[in-house]
Amino acid sequence: MKPIPPPPVPAASRVPPPAATRATAGATGRTVTADRGRLGARLRTARRAAGLEIRDTADALGVSVGTWSAVENGRTRITPDRVAAAARLFGAEVDSLTEPAATPEPTVGTWRDFPPLDLPPPLAGALSAFVELGYHGATIRDIAQRARLSVPGLYHHWPTKQHLLVALLDRTMEELLTRAEAARAEGDGPVERFGLLVECLALFHTHRRELGFIGASEMRSLDEPDRSRIAALRVDVQRMVDVEVREAKRRGLFGTPLPHEASRAVVTMCTALPTWWSPTGPTPPATVAQQYVQFALDLVRSAR
C-alpha cells in the first residue's frame, strides 16, 4: 500500500475548481454538486489507481469511511477544497475529476450488478489458495503457482502472506460497504431500507462468495492493528442493519422483543451463505436474496 501523503495544505494554496463545478450551498457557494455520480466514480477510479484503500483515504482526508463511501457513490456533496485535497492525495489533476465529460460516460452499474471479480494475479492466487487450503495451510509457493509467478517474483511485491490477506479483506470490506451504502440510500423508511440491506448482503455473499468466505473464516488469522481495523469495518455494516431494526421497532413496524439480537441473527444468516451456497446449485443469487429478505422479515416479526 502506498504511503499516505501529508495532510492538505492551507486553503490559500489550494487549486480552485472550475466554475462549472461550483454550486451555491446557502450563501457560501462552496459545494460541488454538478453530477455527483460522475465525480464519485472518478474519485473511486483515481483512488484505486493510486493503490489506496477506502479507509486510508478517509483517514487522510479527515472524514469517516461511511462519508467517503457516500461521496464515491454520488450520495453526498463534496466541497471544492476536499476535491483538491483528494486530487493531491491520488496524484491526479483536479480538472480530470471535475470537468464535464466531452462525450457520455459509460453507465456505472448499481449495487445489484456484479461484474467478474478483477484481482491482480497475486491476489487472485492468494484468494484461491486461502479458500481451498486455509490461510495457515497455504504456502507462498501455492499462491505463486496459482498466480503463475515465481516465488521470488511474488515476494518482490508481497513480502508476506499477511500482506496478501490484509489486501483481500480490505478489498472485501471496501466493496461491501460501498454496495451497502448504495442499497440503503434507495430505501424510503426503515422497513424498506432493512430489506434492501438484507438483499445486498445476500447478493454479495453469493456473487462474491470466495471473498465472503475468507472474510468470515480468516479474521482470526489477521495480525494487529489490521485485525481491529477490519473488524471495525464489519461492525459498520452490522450497525447499518441495527439502526433500521431499532427504528422500525420504535415505530411499531417490527414486533421482535429483541431487536439487537434479531439484527445480529439476520446479518449472521447472510454472512453464512458462502459456507453452503454454490453457483452450480439450483438457486441463483437473486432468488436466494429474495428468500433471505423474507426470512429476515419473519425473524424481526414484520407486519409487512
CSV table of C-alpha atoms in Angstrom, one decimal, residues 3-11 13-14 57 59-62 81-82 84-86 88-89:
chain,number,residue,atom,x,y,z
A,3,PRO,CA,2.2,5.8,2.0
A,4,ILE,CA,-0.3,8.5,2.8
A,5,PRO,CA,0.8,11.9,1.6
A,6,PRO,CA,1.0,14.8,4.1
A,7,PRO,CA,-2.2,16.5,5.3
A,8,PRO,CA,-3.9,19.0,2.9
A,9,VAL,CA,-2.1,22.3,2.6
A,10,PRO,CA,-3.7,25.6,3.8
A,11,ALA,CA,-6.7,26.8,1.9
A,13,SER,CA,-2.7,27.4,-1.7
A,14,ARG,CA,-5.4,25.0,-2.8
A,57,THR,CA,-8.3,7.7,2.0
A,59,ASP,CA,-8.3,9.0,7.3
A,60,ALA,CA,-6.1,11.1,5.2
A,61,LEU,CA,-8.9,13.4,4.2
A,62,GLY,CA,-10.4,13.7,7.7
A,81,ASP,CA,-11.4,22.1,-1.0
A,82,ARG,CA,-11.9,18.4,-0.4
A,84,ALA,CA,-8.5,19.4,-4.3
A,85,ALA,CA,-7.2,17.5,-1.3
A,86,ALA,CA,-8.3,14.2,-2.8
A,88,ARG,CA,-3.3,15.7,-4.4
A,89,LEU,CA,-3.7,12.5,-2.4
